[in-house]
Coordinates of C-alpha atoms and ligand atoms in Angstrom, one line a residue:
M13 CA 40.9 -108.6 32.1
I14 CA 38.4 -106.0 33.1
Q15 CA 35.3 -104.9 31.2
T16 CA 35.0 -101.5 29.6
T17 CA 32.5 -99.2 31.2
M18 CA 31.7 -97.5 27.9
Q19 CA 28.3 -97.5 26.3
H20 CA 27.8 -98.9 22.9
G21 CA 26.2 -96.5 20.4
D22 CA 25.5 -97.6 16.9
L23 CA 27.1 -95.1 14.5
L24 CA 24.1 -94.3 12.2
I25 CA 23.4 -91.8 9.4
S26 CA 20.1 -91.0 11.1
G27 CA 22.2 -89.8 14.0
L28 CA 24.1 -87.5 11.8
V29 CA 20.9 -86.2 10.2
E30 CA 19.3 -85.4 13.5
Y31 CA 22.5 -84.0 14.9
S32 CA 23.0 -81.6 11.9
R33 CA 19.4 -80.4 11.9
R34 CA 19.5 -79.7 15.6
V35 CA 23.0 -78.3 16.0
F36 CA 23.6 -76.7 12.6
P37 CA 20.1 -75.8 11.4
E38 CA 21.5 -72.7 9.7
A39 CA 24.2 -74.5 7.7
K40 CA 23.1 -74.8 4.1
V41 CA 23.2 -76.7 0.9
V42 CA 23.5 -74.2 -1.9
T43 CA 22.9 -75.4 -5.5
W44 CA 24.0 -73.4 -8.5
T45 CA 21.2 -72.7 -11.0
G46 CA 23.3 -71.2 -13.8
E47 CA 22.6 -67.6 -12.7
G48 CA 22.4 -67.8 -9.0
A49 CA 21.8 -70.3 -6.2
R50 CA 18.9 -72.0 -4.5
E51 CA 19.3 -73.0 -0.8
L52 CA 18.2 -75.7 1.6
S53 CA 19.1 -75.3 5.2
F54 CA 20.3 -78.4 7.1
A55 CA 17.0 -78.2 9.1
E56 CA 15.2 -78.5 5.7
V57 CA 17.5 -81.3 4.6
G58 CA 16.4 -83.2 7.7
D59 CA 12.8 -82.3 7.0
Q60 CA 12.9 -83.5 3.4
G61 CA 14.9 -86.6 4.4
A62 CA 12.0 -87.6 6.8
Q63 CA 9.4 -86.7 4.1
L64 CA 11.2 -88.9 1.6
A65 CA 11.3 -91.7 4.1
N66 CA 7.6 -91.4 4.8
A67 CA 6.8 -91.3 1.0
L68 CA 9.1 -94.2 0.2
T69 CA 7.6 -96.3 2.9
K70 CA 4.2 -95.7 1.3
L71 CA 5.6 -96.8 -2.1
G72 CA 6.5 -100.1 -0.4
V73 CA 10.3 -99.5 0.1
E74 CA 11.5 -101.7 2.9
A75 CA 14.7 -102.2 4.8
G76 CA 17.5 -103.1 2.5
D77 CA 15.7 -102.1 -0.7
R78 CA 17.8 -100.2 -3.2
V79 CA 16.8 -96.6 -3.9
A80 CA 18.9 -95.2 -6.8
T81 CA 19.8 -91.7 -7.8
F82 CA 20.6 -90.6 -11.3
M83 CA 21.4 -87.1 -10.3
W84 CA 23.9 -84.2 -10.2
N85 CA 25.1 -82.7 -7.0
N86 CA 22.2 -80.7 -5.7
N87 CA 19.9 -80.0 -2.7
E88 CA 17.5 -82.9 -3.5
H89 CA 20.5 -85.3 -3.7
Q90 CA 21.6 -84.2 -0.2
A91 CA 18.1 -84.8 1.2
L92 CA 18.2 -88.3 -0.4
Y93 CA 21.6 -88.9 1.2
A94 CA 20.0 -88.1 4.5
G95 CA 16.6 -89.9 4.2
V96 CA 17.2 -93.1 2.3
P97 CA 19.9 -94.8 4.5
S98 CA 18.4 -93.4 7.7
M99 CA 15.1 -95.3 7.0
G100 CA 17.2 -98.5 6.5
A101 CA 17.0 -98.6 2.7
V102 CA 20.2 -98.5 0.6
L103 CA 21.0 -95.4 -1.5
H104 CA 22.5 -96.5 -4.8
T105 CA 24.2 -93.6 -6.6
L106 CA 24.3 -94.2 -10.3
N107 CA 27.0 -92.7 -12.4
L108 CA 25.5 -90.4 -15.0
R109 CA 28.3 -90.9 -17.5
L110 CA 28.3 -94.7 -17.9
S111 CA 27.6 -96.4 -21.2
P112 CA 23.9 -97.5 -21.6
E113 CA 24.9 -101.1 -21.4
Q114 CA 26.8 -100.5 -18.1
A115 CA 24.0 -98.5 -16.6
V116 CA 21.4 -101.1 -17.4
F117 CA 23.7 -103.8 -16.0
I118 CA 24.2 -101.9 -12.8
I119 CA 20.6 -101.1 -12.2
N120 CA 19.6 -104.7 -12.6
H121 CA 22.6 -106.1 -10.7
A122 CA 21.8 -103.8 -7.7
D123 CA 18.1 -104.6 -8.2
D124 CA 17.1 -101.0 -7.9
K125 CA 13.4 -100.5 -7.0
V126 CA 13.1 -96.8 -7.2
I127 CA 15.1 -94.3 -9.2
F128 CA 15.3 -90.6 -8.5
V129 CA 16.3 -88.7 -11.7
D130 CA 17.1 -85.1 -12.5
A131 CA 14.9 -83.8 -15.3
S132 CA 18.0 -82.7 -17.2
V133 CA 19.1 -86.3 -17.6
A134 CA 15.7 -87.9 -17.7
P135 CA 15.9 -88.7 -21.4
M136 CA 19.0 -90.7 -20.8
L137 CA 17.4 -92.7 -18.1
S138 CA 14.2 -93.2 -20.1
A139 CA 16.3 -95.0 -22.7
Y140 CA 17.4 -97.6 -20.1
L141 CA 14.0 -98.3 -18.5
A142 CA 12.9 -100.9 -21.1
G143 CA 15.8 -103.1 -19.9
T144 CA 15.2 -102.8 -16.2
P145 CA 12.1 -104.9 -15.3
N146 CA 12.4 -104.6 -11.5
V147 CA 12.3 -100.8 -11.3
Q148 CA 8.8 -99.9 -10.0
H149 CA 9.0 -96.1 -9.5
V150 CA 10.8 -93.2 -11.0
V151 CA 10.8 -89.8 -9.3
V152 CA 11.7 -86.7 -11.3
T153 CA 13.5 -83.9 -9.5
N154 CA 13.6 -80.4 -10.8
G155 CA 11.2 -80.9 -13.6
P156 CA 7.8 -82.4 -14.7
A157 CA 6.9 -86.1 -14.7
E158 CA 6.7 -85.9 -18.5
A159 CA 10.5 -85.6 -18.6
V160 CA 10.5 -89.4 -18.2
T161 CA 9.2 -91.9 -20.7
A162 CA 8.7 -95.2 -18.9
P163 CA 7.2 -98.6 -19.6
D164 CA 3.8 -99.4 -18.1
H165 CA 5.1 -101.2 -15.0
I166 CA 6.8 -98.1 -13.8
T167 CA 5.0 -95.3 -12.0
V168 CA 6.4 -91.8 -12.5
H169 CA 6.2 -89.2 -9.8
T170 CA 7.7 -85.8 -9.3
Y171 CA 9.8 -85.1 -6.2
D172 CA 7.7 -82.2 -5.0
D173 CA 4.4 -84.2 -5.3
L174 CA 6.0 -87.2 -3.7
I175 CA 6.9 -85.4 -0.5
A176 CA 4.1 -82.9 -0.4
G177 CA 2.1 -83.2 2.8
E178 CA 4.4 -85.8 4.3
P179 CA 5.4 -85.4 7.9
T180 CA 8.8 -83.8 8.5
T181 CA 9.7 -86.4 11.2
Y182 CA 10.2 -90.2 10.9
D183 CA 10.7 -92.7 13.5
W184 CA 14.2 -93.7 12.4
P185 CA 14.8 -97.5 13.0
A186 CA 17.5 -98.4 15.5
L187 CA 19.7 -100.2 13.0
D188 CA 22.8 -102.2 13.6
E189 CA 25.7 -99.9 12.5
N190 CA 26.9 -102.6 10.1
T191 CA 23.7 -102.3 8.0
A192 CA 24.2 -101.4 4.4
A193 CA 23.7 -97.7 3.8
V194 CA 25.0 -96.6 0.4
M195 CA 26.3 -98.5 -2.6
C196 CA 28.4 -97.3 -5.5
Y197 CA 29.9 -99.2 -8.5
T198 CA 33.5 -98.6 -9.5
S199 CA 33.8 -96.5 -12.7
G200 CA 35.2 -99.4 -14.6
T201 CA 38.5 -97.8 -15.6
T202 CA 40.3 -101.2 -15.6
G203 CA 37.4 -103.7 -15.9
D204 CA 33.7 -104.1 -15.5
P205 CA 32.1 -102.0 -12.8
K206 CA 32.0 -103.7 -9.4
G207 CA 29.6 -102.9 -6.5
V208 CA 30.9 -101.6 -3.2
V209 CA 28.4 -101.3 -0.3
Y210 CA 29.2 -98.9 2.5
S211 CA 27.8 -99.4 6.0
H212 CA 26.5 -96.8 8.4
R213 CA 29.5 -97.4 10.6
S214 CA 32.0 -97.1 7.7
I215 CA 30.5 -93.8 6.5
Y216 CA 30.3 -92.4 10.1
L217 CA 34.0 -93.2 10.8
H218 CA 35.0 -91.9 7.4
S219 CA 33.1 -88.7 8.1
L220 CA 35.1 -88.2 11.3
L221 CA 38.3 -88.2 9.1
G222 CA 36.6 -85.5 7.0
T223 CA 36.2 -83.3 10.0
S224 CA 39.7 -84.0 11.4
T225 CA 42.6 -81.7 10.7
T226 CA 44.6 -84.8 9.7
G227 CA 42.0 -85.3 7.1
L228 CA 40.0 -82.6 5.3
G229 CA 39.5 -80.4 8.5
L230 CA 35.9 -79.5 7.7
S231 CA 34.3 -77.2 10.2
N232 CA 31.3 -75.1 10.7
R233 CA 33.3 -72.2 9.2
D234 CA 33.7 -73.9 5.9
S235 CA 31.8 -73.8 2.7
V236 CA 32.7 -76.7 0.5
L237 CA 32.4 -76.7 -3.3
A238 CA 31.8 -80.3 -4.0
I239 CA 32.7 -80.7 -7.7
V240 CA 33.5 -84.4 -7.4
P241 CA 30.1 -86.0 -8.2
M242 CA 27.8 -87.5 -5.5
F243 CA 27.7 -90.5 -7.8
H244 CA 31.5 -91.0 -7.5
V245 CA 32.4 -92.5 -4.1
M246 CA 29.8 -90.3 -2.3
S247 CA 31.5 -87.1 -3.5
W248 CA 34.6 -88.3 -1.5
G249 CA 32.4 -88.4 1.7
L250 CA 31.8 -84.6 1.7
P251 CA 28.0 -84.7 2.1
Y252 CA 28.1 -86.7 5.3
A253 CA 31.3 -85.0 6.7
A254 CA 29.5 -81.6 6.1
M255 CA 26.5 -82.8 8.2
M256 CA 28.9 -83.8 10.9
A257 CA 30.8 -80.5 10.8
G258 CA 28.0 -78.1 10.0
A259 CA 29.9 -77.0 6.9
T260 CA 27.9 -75.4 4.0
M261 CA 27.9 -77.5 0.8
V262 CA 28.1 -75.7 -2.5
M263 CA 26.7 -77.9 -5.2
P264 CA 27.5 -77.2 -8.9
D265 CA 24.5 -79.3 -10.2
R266 CA 25.2 -79.8 -14.0
F267 CA 27.4 -76.7 -14.3
L268 CA 30.8 -78.4 -14.3
Q269 CA 32.6 -76.3 -17.0
P270 CA 35.4 -73.9 -15.9
E271 CA 33.3 -70.8 -16.6
P272 CA 30.4 -71.6 -14.3
L273 CA 32.7 -73.1 -11.7
L274 CA 34.6 -69.8 -11.5
A275 CA 31.3 -67.9 -11.6
M276 CA 30.0 -69.8 -8.6
M277 CA 33.3 -69.4 -6.8
A278 CA 33.2 -65.6 -7.4
E279 CA 29.6 -65.4 -6.0
L280 CA 29.6 -68.0 -3.3
R281 CA 33.3 -67.8 -2.2
P282 CA 33.7 -71.4 -0.9
T283 CA 36.6 -72.1 1.5
L284 CA 37.3 -75.6 0.2
A285 CA 36.8 -77.4 -3.1
A286 CA 37.3 -81.0 -4.3
A287 CA 37.7 -82.4 -7.7
V288 CA 39.9 -84.6 -10.0
P289 CA 43.0 -83.1 -11.7
T290 CA 41.4 -82.7 -15.1
I291 CA 38.8 -80.3 -13.7
W292 CA 41.5 -78.1 -12.1
Q293 CA 43.4 -78.3 -15.3
G294 CA 40.4 -76.6 -17.1
V295 CA 39.9 -74.1 -14.3
S296 CA 43.6 -73.2 -14.3
A297 CA 43.6 -72.6 -18.1
L298 CA 40.6 -70.2 -17.8
L299 CA 42.2 -68.5 -14.7
D300 CA 45.3 -67.8 -16.8
A301 CA 43.2 -66.3 -19.6
K302 CA 40.9 -64.4 -17.2
P303 CA 42.5 -63.8 -13.8
Q304 CA 40.2 -64.1 -10.8
D305 CA 41.0 -64.0 -7.1
I306 CA 40.3 -67.5 -5.7
T307 CA 42.1 -67.0 -2.4
H308 CA 38.8 -67.5 -0.6
L309 CA 39.7 -71.2 -1.0
R310 CA 41.8 -72.2 2.0
E311 CA 42.6 -75.5 0.2
V312 CA 41.7 -77.5 -2.8
V313 CA 41.6 -81.3 -2.4
V314 CA 42.7 -83.1 -5.5
G315 CA 42.8 -86.8 -6.1
G316 CA 41.3 -89.7 -8.1
A317 CA 44.4 -89.5 -10.3
A318 CA 47.9 -88.3 -9.7
V319 CA 48.2 -84.6 -9.4
P320 CA 51.1 -83.3 -11.5
P321 CA 53.6 -81.4 -9.4
S322 CA 53.3 -78.6 -11.9
M323 CA 49.7 -78.2 -11.1
I324 CA 50.5 -77.8 -7.4
K325 CA 53.0 -75.1 -8.2
K326 CA 50.5 -73.4 -10.5
F327 CA 47.9 -73.2 -7.7
D328 CA 50.5 -72.0 -5.2
G329 CA 50.9 -69.2 -7.7
Y330 CA 47.1 -68.4 -7.3
G331 CA 47.7 -68.4 -3.5
V332 CA 45.7 -71.7 -3.0
P333 CA 47.4 -74.8 -1.7
I334 CA 46.4 -78.1 -3.3
V335 CA 46.1 -81.0 -0.9
H336 CA 46.8 -84.3 -2.7
A337 CA 44.8 -87.3 -1.7
W338 CA 44.6 -90.9 -2.8
G339 CA 41.6 -93.3 -2.7
M340 CA 39.3 -95.7 -4.5
T341 CA 35.7 -96.5 -4.6
E342 CA 36.7 -99.5 -2.5
T343 CA 38.2 -97.2 0.2
S344 CA 35.2 -94.9 0.8
P345 CA 37.5 -93.2 -0.6
L346 CA 40.0 -91.4 1.7
G347 CA 43.1 -93.6 1.9
T348 CA 45.8 -91.1 2.2
I349 CA 46.2 -87.3 2.5
A350 CA 49.4 -85.4 1.8
R351 CA 50.2 -82.8 4.5
P352 CA 53.8 -82.1 5.2
P353 CA 55.1 -83.2 8.6
A354 CA 55.7 -80.9 11.5
G355 CA 58.9 -78.9 11.4
V356 CA 59.2 -78.8 7.6
D357 CA 59.0 -75.1 7.1
D358 CA 61.2 -74.9 4.0
E359 CA 59.0 -74.6 1.0
E360 CA 61.1 -76.9 -1.3
K361 CA 61.2 -79.6 1.4
A362 CA 57.5 -79.3 2.1
F363 CA 56.8 -79.5 -1.6
A364 CA 58.5 -82.9 -1.8
Y365 CA 55.9 -84.2 0.7
R366 CA 52.9 -82.4 -1.0
V367 CA 53.5 -84.2 -4.3
T368 CA 53.3 -87.6 -2.7
Q369 CA 49.9 -89.2 -2.2
G370 CA 50.4 -88.7 1.6
R371 CA 50.0 -90.5 4.9
F372 CA 47.4 -93.1 5.9
P373 CA 45.0 -92.1 8.6
A374 CA 45.2 -94.3 11.7
P375 CA 42.3 -96.6 10.8
V376 CA 43.8 -97.5 7.4
A377 CA 46.5 -100.2 7.6
A378 CA 48.8 -100.5 4.6
R379 CA 51.5 -102.7 3.2
I380 CA 53.4 -103.1 0.0
I381 CA 53.8 -106.6 -1.5
G382 CA 56.7 -107.5 -3.8
D383 CA 56.6 -109.7 -6.9
N384 CA 57.1 -112.8 -4.8
G385 CA 54.5 -112.1 -2.3
E386 CA 57.0 -110.7 0.2
Q387 CA 56.3 -107.5 2.3
M388 CA 58.5 -104.7 1.1
P389 CA 60.2 -102.2 3.6
W390 CA 58.9 -98.7 4.1
D391 CA 62.1 -97.2 2.8
G392 CA 60.8 -94.9 0.1
V393 CA 62.5 -96.9 -2.6
A394 CA 61.2 -100.5 -2.6
H395 CA 58.0 -100.7 -4.5
G396 CA 55.2 -103.3 -4.8
E397 CA 51.5 -103.6 -4.9
L398 CA 49.7 -101.5 -2.3
E399 CA 47.3 -103.4 -0.1
V400 CA 45.1 -101.7 2.5
A401 CA 42.7 -102.8 5.2
G402 CA 40.5 -101.1 7.7
P403 CA 36.9 -100.2 8.8
W404 CA 36.1 -98.2 5.6
I405 CA 37.9 -100.5 3.2
T406 CA 35.7 -103.0 1.3
G407 CA 36.3 -106.7 2.0
A408 CA 34.4 -108.0 -1.0
Y409 CA 32.4 -106.9 -4.1
F410 CA 28.6 -106.9 -4.0
Q411 CA 26.8 -109.9 -5.4
P412 CA 23.0 -110.3 -5.1
E413 CA 23.5 -113.8 -3.7
A414 CA 26.7 -113.7 -1.7
N415 CA 29.5 -111.1 -1.7
V416 CA 32.5 -112.3 -3.6
T417 CA 36.0 -112.3 -2.3
D418 CA 38.0 -112.6 -5.5
P419 CA 41.6 -113.6 -4.7
S420 CA 42.9 -111.3 -7.5
K421 CA 41.4 -108.4 -5.5
F422 CA 41.7 -109.6 -1.9
D423 CA 44.6 -111.1 -0.1
D424 CA 44.0 -112.6 3.3
G425 CA 41.7 -109.8 4.4
W426 CA 43.6 -107.0 2.6
L427 CA 42.3 -105.2 -0.4
R428 CA 44.7 -105.4 -3.4
T429 CA 44.6 -101.9 -4.8
G430 CA 46.2 -102.7 -8.2
D431 CA 48.4 -99.7 -7.5
V432 CA 52.2 -99.9 -7.3
A433 CA 53.5 -97.8 -4.5
T434 CA 56.5 -96.9 -2.3
I435 CA 56.2 -95.7 1.3
T436 CA 58.8 -93.7 3.2
P437 CA 59.9 -94.6 6.7
D438 CA 57.7 -91.7 8.0
G439 CA 54.7 -93.1 6.2
Y440 CA 54.4 -91.0 3.0
M441 CA 53.0 -93.1 0.2
T442 CA 53.7 -92.5 -3.5
I443 CA 51.8 -94.1 -6.2
V444 CA 54.3 -95.2 -8.8
D445 CA 51.6 -96.2 -11.2
R446 CA 48.7 -98.5 -11.7
A447 CA 50.2 -102.0 -12.1
K448 CA 48.5 -102.3 -15.4
D449 CA 49.9 -99.0 -16.7
M450 CA 53.6 -99.5 -15.9
I451 CA 55.7 -99.8 -19.0
K452 CA 58.4 -102.4 -19.2
T453 CA 61.0 -101.4 -21.8
G454 CA 64.1 -103.6 -22.4
G455 CA 63.7 -105.1 -18.9
E456 CA 63.4 -101.7 -17.2
W457 CA 60.3 -100.2 -15.7
I458 CA 59.0 -96.7 -16.6
S459 CA 56.2 -95.2 -14.5
S460 CA 53.6 -93.7 -16.9
V461 CA 52.5 -91.3 -14.2
E462 CA 56.1 -90.0 -13.6
L463 CA 56.5 -89.5 -17.3
E464 CA 53.1 -87.7 -17.6
N465 CA 54.1 -85.4 -14.8
V466 CA 57.4 -84.4 -16.5
I467 CA 55.6 -83.9 -19.9
A468 CA 52.9 -81.9 -18.2
S469 CA 55.5 -79.5 -16.7
N470 CA 56.1 -78.2 -20.1
P471 CA 53.9 -75.1 -20.5
A472 CA 53.4 -76.0 -24.2
I473 CA 51.4 -79.0 -23.0
V474 CA 47.7 -78.6 -22.1
E475 CA 47.2 -82.3 -21.2
A476 CA 49.1 -85.5 -21.9
T477 CA 48.8 -89.2 -21.2
V478 CA 51.3 -92.0 -21.7
I479 CA 50.7 -95.7 -22.4
G480 CA 53.0 -98.6 -23.2
V481 CA 52.9 -99.8 -26.8
P482 CA 54.5 -102.9 -28.4
D483 CA 58.0 -102.4 -29.7
A484 CA 60.0 -104.9 -31.8
K485 CA 63.3 -104.1 -30.1
W486 CA 62.4 -103.2 -26.5
D487 CA 59.1 -105.1 -26.1
E488 CA 57.4 -102.0 -25.0
R489 CA 57.9 -98.3 -25.4
P490 CA 56.0 -95.3 -24.1
F491 CA 53.6 -93.5 -26.5
V492 CA 52.5 -89.9 -25.7
L493 CA 49.0 -88.6 -26.6
A494 CA 49.1 -84.9 -26.0
V495 CA 47.0 -81.8 -26.4
V496 CA 49.3 -78.8 -27.1
R497 CA 48.7 -75.0 -26.5
S498 CA 49.0 -74.1 -30.2
E499 CA 49.9 -75.6 -33.5
D500 CA 53.5 -74.5 -33.2
D501 CA 53.8 -76.6 -30.1
A502 CA 53.1 -79.8 -32.0
D503 CA 56.9 -80.2 -32.3
V504 CA 58.1 -83.7 -31.2
E505 CA 61.8 -82.7 -31.3
A506 CA 61.2 -79.8 -28.9
H507 CA 59.3 -82.0 -26.5
R508 CA 62.0 -84.6 -26.6
K509 CA 64.6 -82.0 -25.9
F510 CA 62.6 -80.7 -23.0
L511 CA 62.5 -84.3 -21.6
E512 CA 66.1 -85.1 -22.3
E513 CA 67.1 -82.3 -19.9
R514 CA 65.0 -83.8 -17.1
I515 CA 64.8 -87.6 -17.3
P516 CA 67.2 -90.4 -18.4
R517 CA 67.5 -90.6 -22.2
W518 CA 66.2 -94.2 -22.5
Q519 CA 62.9 -93.1 -21.0
V520 CA 62.2 -90.3 -23.5
P521 CA 59.4 -91.5 -25.8
E522 CA 59.8 -91.7 -29.6
R523 CA 56.1 -92.0 -30.4
W524 CA 53.9 -88.9 -30.1
S525 CA 50.5 -88.0 -31.3
F526 CA 48.8 -84.6 -31.0
V527 CA 45.0 -84.5 -30.6
T528 CA 42.4 -82.0 -29.4
E529 CA 41.4 -83.9 -26.4
V530 CA 42.6 -87.0 -24.4
P531 CA 39.8 -89.5 -23.9
K532 CA 38.4 -89.4 -20.3
T533 CA 36.5 -91.8 -18.2
S534 CA 33.1 -91.2 -16.7
V535 CA 34.7 -89.5 -13.7
G536 CA 37.2 -87.4 -15.7
K537 CA 40.4 -89.5 -15.6
F538 CA 42.5 -90.2 -18.6
D539 CA 40.9 -93.3 -20.2
K540 CA 44.0 -95.4 -21.0
K541 CA 41.8 -98.3 -21.9
R542 CA 40.4 -96.3 -24.8
V543 CA 43.7 -94.8 -25.7
R544 CA 45.2 -98.3 -26.0
Q545 CA 42.2 -99.4 -28.2
H546 CA 42.6 -96.4 -30.5
Y547 CA 46.3 -96.9 -30.8
A548 CA 45.8 -100.6 -31.6
D549 CA 43.2 -99.6 -34.2
G550 CA 45.6 -97.2 -35.8
D551 CA 43.4 -94.2 -35.1
Y552 CA 46.2 -91.9 -34.1
T553 CA 48.7 -90.2 -36.5
V554 CA 51.9 -91.3 -34.7
I555 CA 54.9 -89.0 -35.2
G556 CA 58.3 -90.4 -34.7
D557 CA 57.3 -94.1 -34.8
P558 CA 60.6 -96.0 -35.2
Q559 CA 58.7 -98.7 -37.1
G560 CA 56.6 -96.3 -39.1
Ligands
ADP619 P1 38.3 -96.6 -11.1 O1 39.2 -97.7 -10.5 O2 37.1 -97.3 -11.8 O3 39.0 -95.5 -11.8 P2 38.2 -95.2 -8.7 O4 37.7 -93.8 -8.8 O5 37.9 -96.0 -7.5 O6 37.6 -95.9 -9.9 O7 39.8 -95.2 -8.9 C1 40.7 -95.6 -8.0 C2 42.1 -95.5 -8.6 O8 42.4 -94.2 -9.0 C3 43.2 -95.8 -7.6 O9 43.4 -97.2 -7.5 C4 44.4 -95.2 -8.3 O10 44.9 -96.0 -9.4 C5 43.8 -93.9 -8.9 N1 44.0 -92.8 -8.0 C6 43.2 -92.3 -7.1 N2 43.8 -91.2 -6.5 C7 45.0 -91.1 -7.0 C8 46.1 -90.2 -6.7 N3 46.0 -89.2 -5.9 N4 47.3 -90.5 -7.4 C9 47.4 -91.5 -8.3 N5 46.4 -92.3 -8.6 C10 45.2 -92.1 -7.9

């Protein structure tokens, strides 16, 4: 054995901040205001990050203390991403769309000391503060201190007053790279929200993937429209990857409807954009009604839920390739990215790769585990629960006392994803379904995702989700909750016929209900938990119910 001659350098967010302000001072964060944009250069992000660190130190924030944000994607949020972890505190991004009970639970569970809040959502936060005794300071961004109503033990500041006059440098501590940097709770689609704590090292390594062509390929020539919220898995890592690459960030703030999104695209012409499928569904519907050239986008990254193949085709039609990616709060989140392999020039063949969730990057190890705990082959057919491990995969859930390694979620150092998947011999992973959403009918499995994809390929469907519901004869059968284009399209027989031409007859659902909107989670995914509840409560008018 010989010793390496390499130096050890801790991979720290302060390093990223200083690098970006020195090497890419002219790169920008651009926040949409509804009419135009307001900008902050990366040099100014570094300045404000240091000012925040100085101000927070004066407020008594110490290493490891939690500083929360209740904010949209905007300039100030980027400065907080820079300053808070760099000073050794932990940035806790709070989801704006949680229920009040969940929000209060999370603020207390994480023990947040300071909360930064956008004035536009300050009334919402104000309502929580009576239940959060450990919060000491609230800082209002983009509005007056009066936007917040707080109990006496909380001091309210404005962002501008807080940082005014503070030095634009800070003596960043030489942290261990494994120090906690950012924390985020899962959105609770399948259970109570659980906390995941990213380290400086995990974020730094994950950012490298953001700048790699195997990953998102971010470079200094890019301008990234980050629609995926900064409160949802760090906006998929874009804010830090952008600092590393010197890519401009385009921040939509609270303007997340298709109209303003297309307006900001027309004006700011981003080269990349990232969001969950439901956002692109809305953008696509508007594009069809009001065509607009969006070919300034070299790619659109879509994940967080399965992307229907019909959506990929649709965007190909606009001249913009969708890149499908898979991940979780627990995986930082980039777990797989779907880029066709070299040599596949044929469009049809390439398409077959693009609709998968993609390949794992080198640091992410993966395996699929069968019903009896056995490892399944990577043959593209055998399926089982997907388990992953690696330097940006969580190994536990956050607990104030000691982190918990719950055996239902962790298996001998591997994260159990709760997703059922197949992997091809050349490493392309396909999510068959969430384990909890698979439908077992007469002893056979139906993937709710595959069924949704086929249903969504019918132009008469705007959006549709599928859940398994009890059935006297088959134990379980699929139920479709759909939004259709027009009243005439609410025709179950026509939809069934469409499906019969495409999938085995036994998979074609009998039960349908047409609504004006499918319930969505806080991050815009179909909320199957709520759909199940509504179904059980008899809230839907079910057409074609064999028992009805
Ligand atoms: P939550 O679990 O609360 O919804 P996450 O945002 O962490 O929060 O969701 C992760 C889950 O989302 C994954 O386990 C998987 O079920 C689903 N998911 C993410 N990306 C994809 C994708 N590209 N295709 C299918 N499912 C996906």
